[in-house]
Coordinates of C-alpha atoms in Angstrom, one line a residue:
M1 CA 0.0 0.0 0.0
W2 CA 1.4 3.4 -1.1
F3 CA 0.2 6.7 0.4
H4 CA 0.9 10.4 0.7
L5 CA 2.6 10.9 4.1
E6 CA 3.1 14.2 6.0
L7 CA 5.3 14.4 9.1
K8 CA 3.9 15.7 12.4
G9 CA 4.8 19.4 12.9
K10 CA 5.8 19.8 9.2
R11 CA 2.4 20.9 8.0
Y12 CA 2.3 20.1 4.2
D13 CA 6.0 20.4 3.6
A14 CA 7.3 16.8 3.9
A15 CA 5.5 15.6 0.7
R16 CA 6.7 12.0 1.1
A17 CA 5.6 8.6 -0.2
G18 CA 4.8 6.0 2.5
V19 CA 4.8 2.3 2.0
A20 CA 3.2 -0.5 4.0
V21 CA 2.9 -4.3 3.3
A22 CA 0.5 -7.1 4.3
D23 CA -0.2 -10.7 3.5
K24 CA -3.9 -10.0 2.9
V25 CA -5.5 -7.0 1.3
A26 CA -7.5 -6.3 4.5
G27 CA -4.3 -6.3 6.5
P28 CA -2.9 -6.0 9.1
Y29 CA -0.3 -3.8 7.3
V30 CA 3.3 -3.2 8.5
Y31 CA 4.7 0.2 7.9
Q32 CA 8.0 0.1 5.8
G33 CA 8.9 3.8 5.9
S34 CA 8.6 6.9 3.8
F35 CA 10.8 8.8 1.3
R36 CA 10.8 11.2 -1.6
P37 CA 10.9 9.2 -4.8
D38 CA 13.8 9.0 -7.4
A39 CA 16.5 10.7 -5.3
G40 CA 19.5 11.5 -7.5
A41 CA 17.7 10.8 -10.8
W42 CA 16.6 13.1 -13.6
P43 CA 13.3 12.4 -15.5
V44 CA 13.6 10.7 -18.9
D45 CA 12.2 13.9 -20.5
V46 CA 14.4 16.4 -18.6
R47 CA 15.1 19.7 -20.5
P48 CA 18.3 21.8 -20.1
E49 CA 16.3 24.6 -18.4
D50 CA 15.0 22.1 -15.8
K51 CA 18.5 21.6 -14.3
D52 CA 18.9 25.1 -12.8
P53 CA 18.1 25.0 -9.1
A54 CA 17.6 28.7 -9.0
T55 CA 14.5 28.5 -11.2
S56 CA 13.4 24.8 -11.1
F57 CA 11.8 22.9 -8.2
L58 CA 12.8 19.7 -10.1
A59 CA 16.5 20.7 -9.8
R60 CA 16.1 21.9 -6.2
D61 CA 14.9 18.4 -5.1
Q62 CA 16.9 16.3 -7.5
A63 CA 19.5 15.1 -4.9
S64 CA 17.1 14.4 -2.0
G65 CA 14.1 13.1 -4.0
Q66 CA 11.0 14.6 -5.6
M67 CA 8.0 15.9 -3.6
A68 CA 5.1 13.4 -3.7
R69 CA 1.6 14.5 -2.7
D70 CA -1.8 13.6 -4.3
M71 CA -1.2 10.1 -5.9
T72 CA -2.4 6.9 -7.3
L73 CA -0.9 3.6 -8.4
F74 CA -1.2 1.8 -11.8
V75 CA -0.1 -1.7 -12.6
D76 CA 0.4 -2.5 -16.3
E77 CA -0.4 -5.9 -17.8
D78 CA 3.3 -7.0 -17.6
G79 CA 3.3 -6.4 -13.9
T80 CA 5.3 -3.1 -14.0
A81 CA 3.9 -0.7 -11.5
Y82 CA 3.9 3.1 -11.5
D83 CA 3.4 5.8 -8.8
I84 CA 1.6 8.9 -10.3
Y85 CA 1.8 11.9 -8.0
A86 CA 1.7 15.7 -7.8
S87 CA 5.2 17.1 -7.4
E88 CA 7.3 20.3 -7.7
E89 CA 5.1 22.2 -5.2
N90 CA 2.0 20.6 -6.8
H91 CA 2.8 22.2 -10.2
T92 CA 3.9 19.1 -12.1
M93 CA 2.6 15.6 -12.2
H94 CA 5.2 12.8 -12.2
V95 CA 4.9 9.2 -13.3
S96 CA 7.5 7.0 -11.5
R97 CA 8.2 3.4 -12.3
L98 CA 8.4 1.3 -9.1
S99 CA 11.1 -1.2 -8.2
G100 CA 10.3 -4.9 -9.0
D101 CA 9.3 -5.6 -5.4
Y102 CA 6.9 -2.5 -5.4
L103 CA 8.6 -1.2 -2.3
G104 CA 10.5 1.8 -3.8
S105 CA 11.1 3.9 -6.8
S106 CA 13.3 2.7 -9.6
G107 CA 14.9 6.0 -10.6
Q108 CA 13.0 6.1 -13.9
Y109 CA 10.3 8.7 -14.1
A110 CA 8.7 11.3 -16.4
R111 CA 6.8 14.5 -16.1
V112 CA 3.2 14.7 -17.5
L113 CA 3.1 18.4 -18.3
P114 CA 5.6 20.7 -16.7
N115 CA 3.8 23.4 -14.7
G116 CA 0.4 21.9 -15.7
D117 CA -1.0 22.3 -12.1
D118 CA -2.4 18.8 -12.0
E119 CA -3.5 16.6 -9.0
A120 CA -6.0 13.8 -8.3
P121 CA -4.6 11.4 -11.0
A122 CA -6.5 8.3 -12.3
M123 CA -4.7 6.2 -15.0
F124 CA -5.9 3.4 -17.2
R125 CA -5.0 1.5 -20.4
H126 CA -7.3 1.2 -23.4
G127 CA -6.5 0.0 -26.9
G128 CA -2.8 -0.4 -26.1
N129 CA -2.6 3.3 -25.1
Y130 CA -2.6 5.0 -21.7
Y131 CA -4.9 7.6 -20.4
L132 CA -4.7 9.9 -17.4
V133 CA -7.5 12.0 -15.8
T134 CA -6.6 14.7 -13.4
S135 CA -8.0 17.9 -11.7
G136 CA -6.7 21.4 -11.4
L137 CA -5.7 23.0 -8.1
S138 CA -8.5 24.7 -6.2
G139 CA -8.3 23.3 -2.7
W140 CA -11.5 21.7 -1.5
K141 CA -13.6 23.3 -4.3
P142 CA -14.3 21.3 -7.5
N143 CA -12.9 22.4 -10.8
A144 CA -12.7 21.3 -14.4
A145 CA -11.2 17.9 -15.1
K146 CA -8.4 17.3 -17.5
S147 CA -7.3 14.3 -19.6
Y148 CA -4.1 13.1 -21.3
F149 CA -3.0 10.4 -23.7
A150 CA 0.4 8.6 -24.1
P151 CA 1.8 5.5 -25.9
H152 CA 3.6 4.6 -22.7
P153 CA 3.2 5.4 -19.0
L154 CA 6.4 7.4 -19.2
G155 CA 5.1 9.5 -22.0
P156 CA 5.2 11.6 -23.9
W157 CA 1.8 12.8 -22.7
T158 CA -0.6 14.8 -24.9
P159 CA -3.4 16.9 -23.4
L160 CA -6.9 15.8 -24.6
G161 CA -9.0 18.5 -22.8
N162 CA -11.9 18.2 -20.4
P163 CA -13.4 14.7 -20.4
V164 CA -16.7 15.8 -18.9
R165 CA -19.7 16.1 -21.3
G166 CA -22.8 18.0 -20.0
T167 CA -23.9 21.4 -19.0
P168 CA -21.4 24.3 -18.6
E169 CA -21.7 23.9 -14.8
Q170 CA -21.1 20.2 -14.9
Q171 CA -18.0 20.8 -17.1
R172 CA -16.7 23.6 -14.8
T173 CA -17.1 21.5 -11.6
T174 CA -16.8 17.9 -12.8
F175 CA -20.2 17.1 -11.3
G176 CA -19.0 18.4 -8.0
G177 CA -16.3 15.7 -7.8
Q178 CA -12.5 15.2 -8.2
S179 CA -11.0 12.2 -10.0
T180 CA -9.6 9.5 -7.7
Y181 CA -9.3 6.2 -9.6
A182 CA -10.1 4.4 -12.8
L183 CA -11.5 0.9 -12.3
T184 CA -10.9 -1.5 -15.1
L185 CA -13.6 -4.2 -15.4
R186 CA -13.4 -7.3 -17.6
R187 CA -16.7 -8.9 -18.6
H188 CA -17.7 -11.2 -21.4
G189 CA -14.3 -11.0 -23.0
C190 CA -14.3 -7.2 -23.1
T191 CA -12.5 -4.6 -21.0
R192 CA -14.2 -1.4 -20.0
H193 CA -13.6 1.3 -17.4
I194 CA -15.3 3.1 -14.6
L195 CA -14.1 6.6 -13.6
M196 CA -14.4 7.3 -9.9
F197 CA -14.6 10.7 -8.2
D198 CA -14.3 12.0 -4.6
V199 CA -17.0 14.5 -3.6
W200 CA -15.5 16.7 -0.9
R201 CA -17.7 18.4 1.7
P202 CA -15.3 20.5 3.8
K203 CA -18.1 21.8 6.1
D204 CA -19.0 18.1 7.0
A205 CA -16.0 16.0 5.9
I206 CA -17.5 12.7 7.2
D207 CA -20.3 13.2 4.6
G208 CA -17.8 13.0 1.7
R209 CA -19.2 10.9 -1.1
Y210 CA -18.3 9.3 -4.4
I211 CA -19.4 9.4 -8.0
W212 CA -18.9 6.4 -10.3
L213 CA -19.5 6.9 -14.1
P214 CA -18.8 4.6 -17.1
I215 CA -16.1 5.9 -19.4
E216 CA -17.4 6.4 -23.0
W217 CA -15.4 7.2 -26.1
E218 CA -15.4 10.0 -28.7
G219 CA -12.8 8.6 -31.1
D220 CA -9.7 8.3 -29.0
K221 CA -10.9 10.6 -26.2
P222 CA -12.4 9.2 -23.0
V223 CA -15.5 11.1 -21.8
V224 CA -18.0 10.8 -19.0
R225 CA -21.6 11.9 -18.9
W226 CA -23.8 12.3 -15.8
R227 CA -26.2 9.4 -15.1
D228 CA -28.7 9.4 -12.3
N229 CA -28.4 5.6 -12.2
W230 CA -26.8 2.9 -14.3
T231 CA -26.1 -0.8 -14.2
L232 CA -23.3 -3.1 -15.5
D233 CA -25.7 -4.1 -18.3
D234 CA -25.5 -0.4 -19.4
L235 CA -21.8 -0.6 -19.2
D236 CA -21.8 -3.7 -21.4
K237 CA -23.4 -1.7 -24.2
L238 CA -20.4 0.6 -24.5
P239 CA -17.5 0.0 -26.9
C240 CA -14.9 -2.3 -25.4
D241 CA -11.2 -3.0 -25.5
G242 CA -9.7 -6.5 -25.9
P243 CA -8.8 -8.6 -22.8
G244 CA -5.4 -7.1 -22.1
A245 CA -5.4 -3.9 -20.0
G246 CA -3.7 -2.5 -16.9
R247 CA -5.3 -2.7 -13.5

């Protein structure tokens, strides 16, 4: 289990990845420690201007490891795992390949869109390509979702725009939610996906809720539309991918 860890008394400044392990998915989990990923490594897509510590958060943190906040994990069909997290003071999303035992970072990572201001990543594979849905940065308030496409988890990543289809308000606020995970579901020889969102309610945090919507397609672009209710039979009617996909 990987998670975003902050140290007591450090407010939101530690920005570390924490790891715990268990023999069963329900636990009990044993804490393994925390760290900043990819210490001493440069991303595969580093640019000359990224190496100046006077102007680059990436260069500032290169020796000690990159900041790791809002995050998710993605495991590809070959078993290779990736940690996707908001880094560089939340301004740039990183995709970091994990070590073979899933307990650390490998030193190989890429940046999704430098200074793109992305968080809340949800990654999935479809048609042999990789897709990423994120949100912008607006604290607890919902904002417009974003989506990206790449031929490989380490990029290069291309923006696809807002995946929400609906009213201007729904597009502006992503139905009041923020992306959290893309669930891949295999049924009847087909692979389809469900996009999940957190619904934050800061005035009553215990009442936070979720939105689950089936991912539809407009050509090569993943999109979601509001549904008051739906079933797996409705999902089965959507175009599908072959049996191989990440999880």
